[in-house]
Structures are given as structure tokens and as C-alpha cells.
mmCIF file of N, CA and C in Angstrom:
data_model
loop_
_atom_site.group_PDB
_atom_site.id
_atom_site.type_symbol
_atom_site.label_atom_id
_atom_site.label_comp_id
_atom_site.label_asym_id
_atom_site.label_seq_id
_atom_site.Cartn_x
_atom_site.Cartn_y
_atom_site.Cartn_z
ATOM 1 N N UNK A 1102 40.113 -122.276 154.736
ATOM 2 C CA UNK A 1102 39.962 -120.888 155.085
ATOM 3 C C UNK A 1102 39.219 -120.816 156.399
ATOM 4 N N UNK A 1103 39.880 -120.423 157.472
ATOM 5 C CA UNK A 1103 39.252 -120.299 158.767
ATOM 6 C C UNK A 1103 38.441 -119.021 158.862
ATOM 7 N N UNK A 1104 37.342 -119.085 159.581
ATOM 8 C CA UNK A 1104 36.489 -117.937 159.750
ATOM 9 C C UNK A 1104 36.606 -117.399 161.168
ATOM 10 N N UNK A 1105 36.587 -116.086 161.344
ATOM 11 C CA UNK A 1105 36.556 -115.550 162.696
ATOM 12 C C UNK A 1105 35.334 -116.085 163.434
ATOM 13 N N UNK A 1106 35.385 -116.089 164.768
ATOM 14 C CA UNK A 1106 34.340 -116.713 165.562
ATOM 15 C C UNK A 1106 32.957 -116.155 165.266
ATOM 16 N N UNK A 1107 32.837 -114.890 164.950
ATOM 17 C CA UNK A 1107 31.541 -114.298 164.660
ATOM 18 C C UNK A 1107 31.017 -114.707 163.282
ATOM 19 N N UNK A 1108 31.842 -115.326 162.480
ATOM 20 C CA UNK A 1108 31.450 -115.747 161.139
ATOM 21 C C UNK A 1108 31.285 -117.256 161.091
ATOM 22 N N UNK A 1109 30.694 -117.801 162.142
ATOM 23 C CA UNK A 1109 30.545 -119.246 162.237
ATOM 24 C C UNK A 1109 29.434 -119.726 161.319
ATOM 25 N N UNK A 1110 29.485 -120.997 160.991
ATOM 26 C CA UNK A 1110 28.512 -121.601 160.094
ATOM 27 C C UNK A 1110 27.173 -121.748 160.795
ATOM 28 N N UNK A 1111 26.125 -121.518 160.049
ATOM 29 C CA UNK A 1111 24.760 -121.697 160.541
ATOM 30 C C UNK A 1111 23.903 -122.142 159.371
ATOM 31 N N UNK A 1112 22.602 -122.311 159.591
ATOM 32 C CA UNK A 1112 21.708 -122.740 158.515
ATOM 33 C C UNK A 1112 21.675 -121.730 157.392
ATOM 34 N N UNK A 1113 21.519 -122.188 156.168
ATOM 35 C CA UNK A 1113 21.512 -121.302 155.011
ATOM 36 C C UNK A 1113 20.101 -121.137 154.479
ATOM 37 N N UNK A 1114 19.818 -119.980 153.956
ATOM 38 C CA UNK A 1114 18.531 -119.694 153.343
ATOM 39 C C UNK A 1114 18.702 -119.732 151.833
ATOM 40 N N UNK A 1115 17.784 -120.385 151.169
ATOM 41 C CA UNK A 1115 17.830 -120.466 149.717
ATOM 42 C C UNK A 1115 16.525 -119.940 149.142
ATOM 43 N N UNK A 1116 16.620 -119.300 147.999
ATOM 44 C CA UNK A 1116 15.447 -118.875 147.263
ATOM 45 C C UNK A 1116 15.516 -119.582 145.917
ATOM 46 N N UNK A 1117 14.504 -120.354 145.609
ATOM 47 C CA UNK A 1117 14.448 -121.027 144.313
ATOM 48 C C UNK A 1117 13.586 -120.190 143.382
ATOM 49 N N UNK A 1118 14.176 -119.716 142.304
ATOM 50 C CA UNK A 1118 13.476 -118.867 141.359
ATOM 51 C C UNK A 1118 13.220 -119.655 140.085
ATOM 52 N N UNK A 1119 11.981 -119.687 139.668
ATOM 53 C CA UNK A 1119 11.627 -120.472 138.479
ATOM 54 C C UNK A 1119 12.034 -119.747 137.205
ATOM 55 N N UNK A 1120 12.115 -120.500 136.097
ATOM 56 C CA UNK A 1120 12.434 -119.907 134.806
ATOM 57 C C UNK A 1120 11.375 -118.884 134.409
ATOM 58 N N UNK A 1121 10.123 -119.143 134.744
ATOM 59 C CA UNK A 1121 9.055 -118.215 134.396
ATOM 60 C C UNK A 1121 9.254 -116.912 135.154
ATOM 61 N N UNK A 1122 9.580 -117.005 136.426
ATOM 62 C CA UNK A 1122 9.775 -115.820 137.238
ATOM 63 C C UNK A 1122 10.964 -115.002 136.742
ATOM 64 N N UNK A 1123 11.987 -115.671 136.249
ATOM 65 C CA UNK A 1123 13.161 -114.960 135.738
ATOM 66 C C UNK A 1123 12.945 -114.392 134.341
ATOM 67 N N UNK A 1124 11.827 -114.682 133.718
ATOM 68 C CA UNK A 1124 11.552 -114.121 132.407
ATOM 69 C C UNK A 1124 12.457 -114.678 131.339
ATOM 70 N N UNK A 1125 12.611 -116.002 131.276
ATOM 71 C CA UNK A 1125 13.479 -116.615 130.273
ATOM 72 C C UNK A 1125 12.972 -116.275 128.874
ATOM 73 N N UNK A 1126 13.900 -115.929 128.012
ATOM 74 C CA UNK A 1126 13.590 -115.634 126.629
ATOM 75 C C UNK A 1126 14.483 -116.496 125.763
ATOM 76 N N UNK A 1127 13.908 -117.395 125.002
ATOM 77 C CA UNK A 1127 14.662 -118.296 124.135
ATOM 78 C C UNK A 1127 15.793 -118.967 124.903
ATOM 79 N N UNK A 1128 15.491 -119.441 126.133
ATOM 80 C CA UNK A 1128 16.468 -120.176 126.909
ATOM 81 C C UNK A 1128 17.472 -119.318 127.669
ATOM 82 N N UNK A 1129 17.405 -117.996 127.516
ATOM 83 C CA UNK A 1129 18.343 -117.107 128.212
ATOM 84 C C UNK A 1129 17.565 -116.170 129.125
ATOM 85 N N UNK A 1130 18.089 -115.902 130.339
ATOM 86 C CA UNK A 1130 17.403 -114.929 131.186
ATOM 87 C C UNK A 1130 17.544 -113.533 130.595
ATOM 88 N N UNK A 1131 16.493 -112.743 130.725
ATOM 89 C CA UNK A 1131 16.567 -111.369 130.253
ATOM 90 C C UNK A 1131 17.515 -110.593 131.165
ATOM 91 N N UNK A 1132 18.223 -109.599 130.647
ATOM 92 C CA UNK A 1132 19.200 -108.888 131.467
ATOM 93 C C UNK A 1132 18.558 -108.031 132.557
ATOM 94 N N UNK A 1133 17.354 -107.537 132.337
ATOM 95 C CA UNK A 1133 16.702 -106.685 133.318
ATOM 96 C C UNK A 1133 15.921 -107.528 134.316
ATOM 97 N N UNK A 1134 15.729 -106.976 135.462
ATOM 98 C CA UNK A 1134 14.904 -107.596 136.478
ATOM 99 C C UNK A 1134 13.449 -107.480 136.044
ATOM 100 N N UNK A 1135 12.748 -108.582 136.047
ATOM 101 C CA UNK A 1135 11.340 -108.581 135.682
ATOM 102 C C UNK A 1135 10.503 -108.011 136.823
ATOM 103 N N UNK A 1136 9.468 -107.269 136.470
ATOM 104 C CA UNK A 1136 8.592 -106.666 137.470
ATOM 105 C C UNK A 1136 7.985 -107.735 138.376
ATOM 106 N N UNK A 1137 7.580 -108.856 137.801
ATOM 107 C CA UNK A 1137 6.980 -109.930 138.601
ATOM 108 C C UNK A 1137 7.991 -110.522 139.579
ATOM 109 N N UNK A 1138 9.251 -110.544 139.179
ATOM 110 C CA UNK A 1138 10.300 -111.054 140.062
ATOM 111 C C UNK A 1138 10.495 -110.117 141.245
ATOM 112 N N UNK A 1139 10.540 -108.824 140.991
ATOM 113 C CA UNK A 1139 10.680 -107.845 142.068
ATOM 114 C C UNK A 1139 9.491 -107.929 143.019
ATOM 115 N N UNK A 1140 8.295 -108.089 142.482
ATOM 116 C CA UNK A 1140 7.102 -108.217 143.327
ATOM 117 C C UNK A 1140 7.186 -109.458 144.210
ATOM 118 N N UNK A 1141 7.650 -110.560 143.648
ATOM 119 C CA UNK A 1141 7.769 -111.803 144.420
ATOM 120 C C UNK A 1141 8.788 -111.640 145.540
ATOM 121 N N UNK A 1142 9.917 -111.012 145.255
ATOM 122 C CA UNK A 1142 10.939 -110.782 146.279
ATOM 123 C C UNK A 1142 10.432 -109.830 147.358
ATOM 124 N N UNK A 1143 9.692 -108.803 146.964
ATOM 125 C CA UNK A 1143 9.168 -107.835 147.922
ATOM 126 C C UNK A 1143 8.120 -108.442 148.850
ATOM 127 N N UNK A 1144 7.476 -109.509 148.432
ATOM 128 C CA UNK A 1144 6.456 -110.162 149.258
ATOM 129 C C UNK A 1144 7.063 -111.011 150.378
ATOM 130 N N UNK A 1145 8.358 -111.300 150.284
ATOM 131 C CA UNK A 1145 9.006 -112.146 151.282
ATOM 132 C C UNK A 1145 9.351 -111.347 152.543
ATOM 133 N N UNK A 1146 9.207 -111.964 153.712
ATOM 134 C CA UNK A 1146 9.559 -111.270 154.950
ATOM 135 C C UNK A 1146 11.064 -111.226 155.205
ATOM 136 N N UNK A 1147 11.817 -112.089 154.545
ATOM 137 C CA UNK A 1147 13.261 -112.155 154.730
ATOM 138 C C UNK A 1147 13.942 -111.147 153.815
ATOM 139 N N UNK A 1148 15.082 -110.583 154.281
ATOM 140 C CA UNK A 1148 15.849 -109.648 153.460
ATOM 141 C C UNK A 1148 16.496 -110.415 152.307
ATOM 142 N N UNK A 1149 16.259 -109.959 151.081
ATOM 143 C CA UNK A 1149 16.816 -110.594 149.885
ATOM 144 C C UNK A 1149 17.320 -109.512 148.936
ATOM 145 N N UNK A 1150 18.582 -109.644 148.501
ATOM 146 C CA UNK A 1150 19.109 -108.820 147.407
ATOM 147 C C UNK A 1150 19.421 -109.761 146.254
ATOM 148 N N UNK A 1151 19.011 -109.384 145.087
ATOM 149 C CA UNK A 1151 19.288 -110.143 143.872
ATOM 150 C C UNK A 1151 20.369 -109.399 143.106
ATOM 151 N N UNK A 1152 21.431 -110.125 142.713
ATOM 152 C CA UNK A 1152 22.494 -109.514 141.915
ATOM 153 C C UNK A 1152 22.674 -110.305 140.622
ATOM 154 N N UNK A 1153 23.368 -109.693 139.674
ATOM 155 C CA UNK A 1153 23.726 -110.442 138.477
ATOM 156 C C UNK A 1153 24.961 -111.283 138.772
ATOM 157 N N UNK A 1154 25.454 -111.991 137.776
ATOM 158 C CA UNK A 1154 26.585 -112.901 137.969
ATOM 159 C C UNK A 1154 27.864 -112.159 138.365
ATOM 160 N N UNK A 1155 27.971 -110.879 138.045
ATOM 161 C CA UNK A 1155 29.156 -110.090 138.393
ATOM 162 C C UNK A 1155 29.031 -109.447 139.778
ATOM 163 N N UNK A 1156 27.871 -109.584 140.424
ATOM 164 C CA UNK A 1156 27.673 -109.041 141.761
ATOM 165 C C UNK A 1156 27.007 -107.679 141.813
ATOM 166 N N UNK A 1157 26.618 -107.147 140.661
ATOM 167 C CA UNK A 1157 25.925 -105.860 140.632
ATOM 168 C C UNK A 1157 24.496 -106.045 141.123
ATOM 169 N N UNK A 1158 24.076 -105.233 142.076
ATOM 170 C CA UNK A 1158 22.741 -105.356 142.648
ATOM 171 C C UNK A 1158 21.681 -105.010 141.616
ATOM 172 N N UNK A 1159 20.714 -105.921 141.466
ATOM 173 C CA UNK A 1159 19.573 -105.695 140.597
ATOM 174 C C UNK A 1159 18.374 -105.211 141.403
ATOM 175 N N UNK A 1160 18.215 -105.763 142.604
ATOM 176 C CA UNK A 1160 17.063 -105.395 143.435
ATOM 177 C C UNK A 1160 17.298 -105.869 144.862
ATOM 178 N N UNK A 1161 17.019 -105.012 145.824
ATOM 179 C CA UNK A 1161 16.950 -105.404 147.234
ATOM 180 C C UNK A 1161 15.495 -105.250 147.647
ATOM 181 N N UNK A 1162 14.949 -106.294 148.245
ATOM 182 C CA UNK A 1162 13.514 -106.288 148.524
ATOM 183 C C UNK A 1162 13.134 -105.321 149.640
ATOM 184 N N UNK A 1163 11.830 -105.192 149.823
ATOM 185 C CA UNK A 1163 11.283 -104.255 150.799
ATOM 186 C C UNK A 1163 11.792 -104.536 152.204
ATOM 187 N N UNK A 1164 11.899 -105.804 152.587
ATOM 188 C CA UNK A 1164 12.375 -106.153 153.932
ATOM 189 C C UNK A 1164 13.776 -105.587 154.165
ATOM 190 N N UNK A 1165 14.664 -105.713 153.166
ATOM 191 C CA UNK A 1165 16.021 -105.192 153.303
ATOM 192 C C UNK A 1165 15.995 -103.659 153.358
ATOM 193 N N UNK A 1166 15.187 -103.045 152.491
ATOM 194 C CA UNK A 1166 15.102 -101.585 152.453
ATOM 195 C C UNK A 1166 14.555 -101.018 153.762
ATOM 196 N N UNK A 1167 13.653 -101.729 154.414
ATOM 197 C CA UNK A 1167 13.109 -101.267 155.692
ATOM 198 C C UNK A 1167 14.077 -101.510 156.852
ATOM 199 N N UNK A 1168 14.979 -102.464 156.721
ATOM 200 C CA UNK A 1168 15.924 -102.785 157.786
ATOM 201 C C UNK A 1168 17.023 -101.732 157.901
ATOM 202 N N UNK A 1169 17.531 -101.291 156.770
ATOM 203 C CA UNK A 1169 18.670 -100.358 156.754
ATOM 204 C C UNK A 1169 18.172 -98.913 156.625
ATOM 205 N N UNK A 1170 19.044 -97.924 156.920
ATOM 206 C CA UNK A 1170 18.638 -96.519 156.761
ATOM 207 C C UNK A 1170 18.316 -96.192 155.300
ATOM 208 N N UNK A 1171 17.481 -95.178 155.087
ATOM 209 C CA UNK A 1171 17.167 -94.764 153.709
ATOM 210 C C UNK A 1171 18.441 -94.453 152.921
ATOM 211 N N UNK A 1172 18.520 -94.962 151.708
ATOM 212 C CA UNK A 1172 19.665 -94.708 150.836
ATOM 213 C C UNK A 1172 20.882 -95.572 151.097
ATOM 214 N N UNK A 1173 20.845 -96.396 152.138
ATOM 215 C CA UNK A 1173 22.022 -97.202 152.491
ATOM 216 C C UNK A 1173 22.374 -98.240 151.430
ATOM 217 N N UNK A 1174 21.400 -98.642 150.634
ATOM 218 C CA UNK A 1174 21.644 -99.676 149.623
ATOM 219 C C UNK A 1174 22.049 -99.104 148.269
ATOM 220 N N UNK A 1175 22.256 -97.794 148.192
ATOM 221 C CA UNK A 1175 22.592 -97.175 146.910
ATOM 222 C C UNK A 1175 23.836 -97.784 146.272
ATOM 223 N N UNK A 1176 24.762 -98.270 147.086
ATOM 224 C CA UNK A 1176 25.993 -98.860 146.547
ATOM 225 C C UNK A 1176 26.030 -100.367 146.760
ATOM 226 N N UNK A 1177 24.881 -100.989 146.968
ATOM 227 C CA UNK A 1177 24.815 -102.436 147.124
ATOM 228 C C UNK A 1177 24.799 -102.862 148.580
ATOM 229 N N UNK A 1178 24.540 -104.145 148.786
ATOM 230 C CA UNK A 1178 24.367 -104.674 150.141
ATOM 231 C C UNK A 1178 25.645 -104.608 150.975
ATOM 232 N N UNK A 1179 26.815 -104.707 150.345
ATOM 233 C CA UNK A 1179 28.076 -104.653 151.099
ATOM 234 C C UNK A 1179 28.271 -103.302 151.796
ATOM 235 N N UNK A 1180 27.703 -102.259 151.233
ATOM 236 C CA UNK A 1180 27.868 -100.922 151.822
ATOM 237 C C UNK A 1180 27.123 -100.775 153.139
ATOM 238 N N UNK A 1181 26.269 -101.715 153.483
ATOM 239 C CA UNK A 1181 25.508 -101.677 154.743
ATOM 240 C C UNK A 1181 26.250 -102.349 155.890
ATOM 241 N N UNK A 1182 27.389 -102.967 155.612
ATOM 242 C CA UNK A 1182 28.113 -103.708 156.640
ATOM 243 C C UNK A 1182 28.972 -102.810 157.515
ATOM 244 N N UNK A 1183 29.177 -103.252 158.736
ATOM 245 C CA UNK A 1183 30.064 -102.567 159.679
ATOM 246 C C UNK A 1183 31.468 -102.510 159.062
ATOM 247 N N UNK A 1184 32.186 -101.400 159.247
ATOM 248 C CA UNK A 1184 33.525 -101.282 158.653
ATOM 249 C C UNK A 1184 34.490 -102.397 159.064
ATOM 250 N N UNK A 1185 34.323 -102.956 160.261
ATOM 251 C CA UNK A 1185 35.199 -104.053 160.686
ATOM 252 C C UNK A 1185 34.837 -105.379 160.017
ATOM 253 N N UNK A 1186 33.599 -105.517 159.565
ATOM 254 C CA UNK A 1186 33.134 -106.761 158.938
ATOM 255 C C UNK A 1186 33.230 -106.724 157.411
ATOM 256 N N UNK A 1187 33.191 -105.527 156.852
ATOM 257 C CA UNK A 1187 33.134 -105.376 155.395
ATOM 258 C C UNK A 1187 34.292 -106.035 154.643
ATOM 259 N N UNK A 1188 35.555 -105.903 155.094
ATOM 260 C CA UNK A 1188 36.647 -106.524 154.326
ATOM 261 C C UNK A 1188 36.507 -108.051 154.228
ATOM 262 N N UNK A 1189 36.160 -108.692 155.345
ATOM 263 C CA UNK A 1189 36.006 -110.151 155.329
ATOM 264 C C UNK A 1189 34.833 -110.562 154.428
ATOM 265 N N UNK A 1190 33.716 -109.850 154.551
ATOM 266 C CA UNK A 1190 32.546 -110.159 153.726
ATOM 267 C C UNK A 1190 32.845 -109.919 152.246
ATOM 268 N N UNK A 1191 33.564 -108.844 151.940
ATOM 269 C CA UNK A 1191 33.907 -108.555 150.544
ATOM 270 C C UNK A 1191 34.807 -109.636 149.966
ATOM 271 N N UNK A 1192 35.728 -110.153 150.769
ATOM 272 C CA UNK A 1192 36.595 -111.250 150.318
ATOM 273 C C UNK A 1192 35.775 -112.499 150.036
ATOM 274 N N UNK A 1193 34.889 -112.853 150.973
ATOM 275 C CA UNK A 1193 34.023 -114.022 150.752
ATOM 276 C C UNK A 1193 33.150 -113.848 149.516
ATOM 277 N N UNK A 1194 32.595 -112.654 149.359
ATOM 278 C CA UNK A 1194 31.731 -112.359 148.217
ATOM 279 C C UNK A 1194 32.505 -112.501 146.903
ATOM 280 N N UNK A 1195 33.702 -111.951 146.843
ATOM 281 C CA UNK A 1195 34.503 -112.052 145.616
ATOM 282 C C UNK A 1195 34.877 -113.503 145.328
ATOM 283 N N UNK A 1196 35.244 -114.267 146.366
ATOM 284 C CA UNK A 1196 35.542 -115.690 146.176
ATOM 285 C C UNK A 1196 34.317 -116.423 145.643
ATOM 286 N N UNK A 1197 33.156 -116.092 146.166
ATOM 287 C CA UNK A 1197 31.924 -116.731 145.700
ATOM 288 C C UNK A 1197 31.644 -116.387 144.244
ATOM 289 N N UNK A 1198 31.806 -115.114 143.892
ATOM 290 C CA UNK A 1198 31.588 -114.705 142.504
ATOM 291 C C UNK A 1198 32.560 -115.415 141.567
ATOM 292 N N UNK A 1199 33.804 -115.603 142.015
ATOM 293 C CA UNK A 1199 34.821 -116.249 141.184
ATOM 294 C C UNK A 1199 34.629 -117.755 141.063
ATOM 295 N N UNK A 1200 34.139 -118.393 142.117
ATOM 296 C CA UNK A 1200 34.058 -119.857 142.145
ATOM 297 C C UNK A 1200 32.649 -120.407 141.953
ATOM 298 N N UNK A 1201 31.636 -119.577 142.172
ATOM 299 C CA UNK A 1201 30.260 -120.047 142.095
ATOM 300 C C UNK A 1201 29.799 -120.764 143.354
ATOM 301 N N UNK A 1202 30.613 -120.721 144.414
ATOM 302 C CA UNK A 1202 30.252 -121.381 145.671
ATOM 303 C C UNK A 1202 29.558 -120.399 146.599
ATOM 304 N N UNK A 1203 28.592 -120.895 147.362
ATOM 305 C CA UNK A 1203 27.860 -120.036 148.289
ATOM 306 C C UNK A 1203 28.729 -119.673 149.492
ATOM 307 N N UNK A 1204 28.316 -118.663 150.215
ATOM 308 C CA UNK A 1204 28.934 -118.367 151.507
ATOM 309 C C UNK A 1204 27.855 -117.930 152.473
ATOM 310 N N UNK A 1205 28.190 -118.010 153.751
ATOM 311 C CA UNK A 1205 27.305 -117.507 154.794
ATOM 312 C C UNK A 1205 28.139 -117.112 155.993
ATOM 313 N N UNK A 1206 27.624 -116.179 156.752
ATOM 314 C CA UNK A 1206 28.309 -115.734 157.955
ATOM 315 C C UNK A 1206 27.482 -114.711 158.688
ATOM 316 N N UNK A 1207 27.886 -114.419 159.897
ATOM 317 C CA UNK A 1207 27.209 -113.417 160.706
ATOM 318 C C UNK A 1207 28.011 -112.128 160.648
ATOM 319 N N UNK A 1208 27.320 -111.059 160.271
ATOM 320 C CA UNK A 1208 27.946 -109.760 160.086
ATOM 321 C C UNK A 1208 27.049 -108.693 160.694
ATOM 322 N N UNK A 1209 27.639 -107.574 161.045
ATOM 323 C CA UNK A 1209 26.850 -106.457 161.560
ATOM 324 C C UNK A 1209 26.372 -105.588 160.393
ATOM 325 N N UNK A 1210 25.059 -105.311 160.410
ATOM 326 C CA UNK A 1210 24.435 -104.448 159.407
ATOM 327 C C UNK A 1210 23.976 -103.156 160.064
ATOM 328 N N UNK A 1211 24.078 -102.062 159.316
ATOM 329 C CA UNK A 1211 23.554 -100.785 159.791
ATOM 330 C C UNK A 1211 22.029 -100.887 159.789
ATOM 331 N N UNK A 1212 21.420 -100.635 160.930
ATOM 332 C CA UNK A 1212 19.966 -100.693 161.094
ATOM 333 C C UNK A 1212 19.394 -99.293 160.895
ATOM 334 N N UNK A 1213 18.120 -99.208 160.528
ATOM 335 C CA UNK A 1213 17.493 -97.906 160.319
ATOM 336 C C UNK A 1213 17.464 -97.064 161.601
ATOM 337 N N UNK A 1214 17.631 -97.697 162.780
ATOM 338 C CA UNK A 1214 17.696 -96.967 164.054
ATOM 339 C C UNK A 1214 19.080 -96.351 164.278
ATOM 340 N N UNK A 1215 19.952 -96.494 163.281
ATOM 341 C CA UNK A 1215 21.327 -96.000 163.310
ATOM 342 C C UNK A 1215 22.201 -96.752 164.314
ATOM 343 N N UNK A 1216 21.869 -98.017 164.540
ATOM 344 C CA UNK A 1216 22.680 -98.910 165.365
ATOM 345 C C UNK A 1216 23.161 -100.040 164.472
ATOM 346 N N UNK A 1217 24.062 -100.858 164.993
ATOM 347 C CA UNK A 1217 24.545 -102.037 164.273
ATOM 348 C C UNK A 1217 23.843 -103.248 164.853
ATOM 349 N N UNK A 1218 23.332 -104.115 163.989
ATOM 350 C CA UNK A 1218 22.666 -105.335 164.426
ATOM 351 C C UNK A 1218 23.293 -106.523 163.703
ATOM 352 N N UNK A 1219 23.474 -107.610 164.445
ATOM 353 C CA UNK A 1219 24.010 -108.827 163.843
ATOM 354 C C UNK A 1219 22.972 -109.458 162.932
ATOM 355 N N UNK A 1220 23.425 -109.899 161.769
ATOM 356 C CA UNK A 1220 22.552 -110.562 160.805
ATOM 357 C C UNK A 1220 23.288 -111.768 160.229
ATOM 358 N N UNK A 1221 22.547 -112.824 159.990
ATOM 359 C CA UNK A 1221 23.079 -113.978 159.264
ATOM 360 C C UNK A 1221 22.869 -113.693 157.788
ATOM 361 N N UNK A 1222 23.955 -113.614 157.038
ATOM 362 C CA UNK A 1222 23.895 -113.362 155.596
ATOM 363 C C UNK A 1222 24.355 -114.595 154.850
ATOM 364 N N UNK A 1223 23.670 -114.900 153.777
ATOM 365 C CA UNK A 1223 24.035 -116.033 152.927
ATOM 366 C C UNK A 1223 23.894 -115.618 151.469
ATOM 367 N N UNK A 1224 24.849 -116.016 150.650
ATOM 368 C CA UNK A 1224 24.798 -115.740 149.210
ATOM 369 C C UNK A 1224 24.793 -117.079 148.484
ATOM 370 N N UNK A 1225 23.848 -117.237 147.582
ATOM 371 C CA UNK A 1225 23.650 -118.494 146.870
ATOM 372 C C UNK A 1225 23.449 -118.209 145.384
ATOM 373 N N UNK A 1226 24.235 -118.850 144.501
ATOM 374 C CA UNK A 1226 24.008 -118.653 143.064
ATOM 375 C C UNK A 1226 22.808 -119.473 142.589
ATOM 376 N N UNK A 1227 22.112 -118.926 141.622
ATOM 377 C CA UNK A 1227 20.983 -119.655 141.027
ATOM 378 C C UNK A 1227 20.701 -119.087 139.648
ATOM 379 N N UNK A 1228 20.822 -119.908 138.636
ATOM 380 C CA UNK A 1228 20.499 -119.569 137.253
ATOM 381 C C UNK A 1228 21.154 -118.272 136.786
ATOM 382 N N UNK A 1229 22.449 -118.144 137.054
ATOM 383 C CA UNK A 1229 23.205 -116.999 136.555
ATOM 384 C C UNK A 1229 23.065 -115.737 137.375
ATOM 385 N N UNK A 1230 22.404 -115.842 138.503
ATOM 386 C CA UNK A 1230 22.245 -114.700 139.397
ATOM 387 C C UNK A 1230 22.578 -115.130 140.812
ATOM 388 N N UNK A 1231 22.672 -114.157 141.695
ATOM 389 C CA UNK A 1231 22.958 -114.433 143.105
ATOM 390 C C UNK A 1231 21.831 -113.914 143.969
ATOM 391 N N UNK A 1232 21.462 -114.701 144.957
ATOM 392 C CA UNK A 1232 20.497 -114.297 145.972
ATOM 393 C C UNK A 1232 21.281 -114.124 147.272
ATOM 394 N N UNK A 1233 21.276 -112.921 147.803
ATOM 395 C CA UNK A 1233 21.929 -112.635 149.075
ATOM 396 C C UNK A 1233 20.804 -112.430 150.085
ATOM 397 N N UNK A 1234 20.701 -113.362 151.028
ATOM 398 C CA UNK A 1234 19.625 -113.286 152.011
ATOM 399 C C UNK A 1234 20.182 -112.868 153.353
ATOM 400 N N UNK A 1235 19.343 -112.227 154.140
ATOM 401 C CA UNK A 1235 19.743 -111.778 155.458
ATOM 402 C C UNK A 1235 18.649 -112.004 156.480
ATOM 403 N N UNK A 1236 19.061 -112.313 157.696
ATOM 404 C CA UNK A 1236 18.124 -112.520 158.786
ATOM 405 C C UNK A 1236 18.708 -111.891 160.048
ATOM 406 N N UNK A 1237 17.916 -111.083 160.726
ATOM 407 C CA UNK A 1237 18.341 -110.432 161.960
ATOM 408 C C UNK A 1237 18.491 -111.494 163.044
ATOM 409 N N UNK A 1238 19.711 -111.658 163.567
ATOM 410 C CA UNK A 1238 19.981 -112.632 164.625
ATOM 411 C C UNK A 1238 20.585 -111.939 165.855
ATOM 412 N N UNK A 1239 20.405 -110.639 165.940
ATOM 413 C CA UNK A 1239 21.028 -109.834 166.990
ATOM 414 C C UNK A 1239 20.657 -110.331 168.385
ATOM 415 N N UNK A 1240 19.397 -110.630 168.623
ATOM 416 C CA UNK A 1240 18.948 -111.060 169.950
ATOM 417 C C UNK A 1240 19.590 -112.400 170.343
ATOM 418 N N UNK A 1241 19.872 -113.238 169.379
ATOM 419 C CA UNK A 1241 20.478 -114.537 169.641
ATOM 420 C C UNK A 1241 21.958 -114.405 170.003
ATOM 421 N N UNK A 1242 22.621 -113.377 169.492
ATOM 422 C CA UNK A 1242 24.072 -113.230 169.655
ATOM 423 C C UNK A 1242 24.422 -112.362 170.857
ATOM 424 N N UNK A 1243 23.637 -111.314 171.094
ATOM 425 C CA UNK A 1243 23.998 -110.389 172.167
ATOM 426 C C UNK A 1243 23.402 -110.773 173.501
#
């Protein structure tokens, strides 16, 4: 699967979440996001969205919420993408959900200044959930 030039490979960001942080109960993760988990994600400077195995957003951290306009995450992280980038990202995301393989690429995100900024996005599965991380790389690309 070839990627458009703007979706070139770069370093990936991973978040390792412990069983304690995920609130394991009798060997199974609890279905709800644990308060301590949300606090840990909010303390990170990098944009992180946590989803369940089906891709439904459980929590987007403070860094992500401050990057995008208010309310932009109401329909999940994909809704923040530029209309020209969204179809490709949605395809990669669905392939990842179906196969369990990570993806990464550079996509334009709606910024709270109402402009589009390039961001490196990576999605990584971990313990039945997905971590979608983002990093502003606009200055490096433009």
C-alpha cells in the first residue's frame, strides 16, 4: 500500500499503559475509562486519544483538546482532520482496527486558531485499546 508523499513514514510514539492504570478486574480491563488513566493521559504534553478496540473515543487528553477548536473532538479524532486528508486517514484507521497493526502518517489537523497545521499521527494498539498520538510538525514541513 503506497502512501502519498505527505504521509511518509517517521518515528512512532508509543504509550505503554500498565494493567494497574487500566483498572484490570479479574484479568479483564474495565469497560469505562478509569479516572487515574485520564489523569495520567492529561499530564502528558503530547496529544493522545484513547479509544476502545472498535475505535470509539474514550478520552482525548488536555493537549489534544487545547490544540483543536472547542468541541472539535465531539465526534472523535478523525473529525479534526482536513477534508482532503480524512478519507486516507479513515482507511488507515479502519485497516488498523481490522488487523491490529499500527499506522502513522502526517495529516493536517484543525488548530484552535482556525488554521490547518501538519501533525504526525500514530495509532498503536495496546491491551485491547488504541492510543492515537499526535505531534505538531507544521514548522518542519512548511
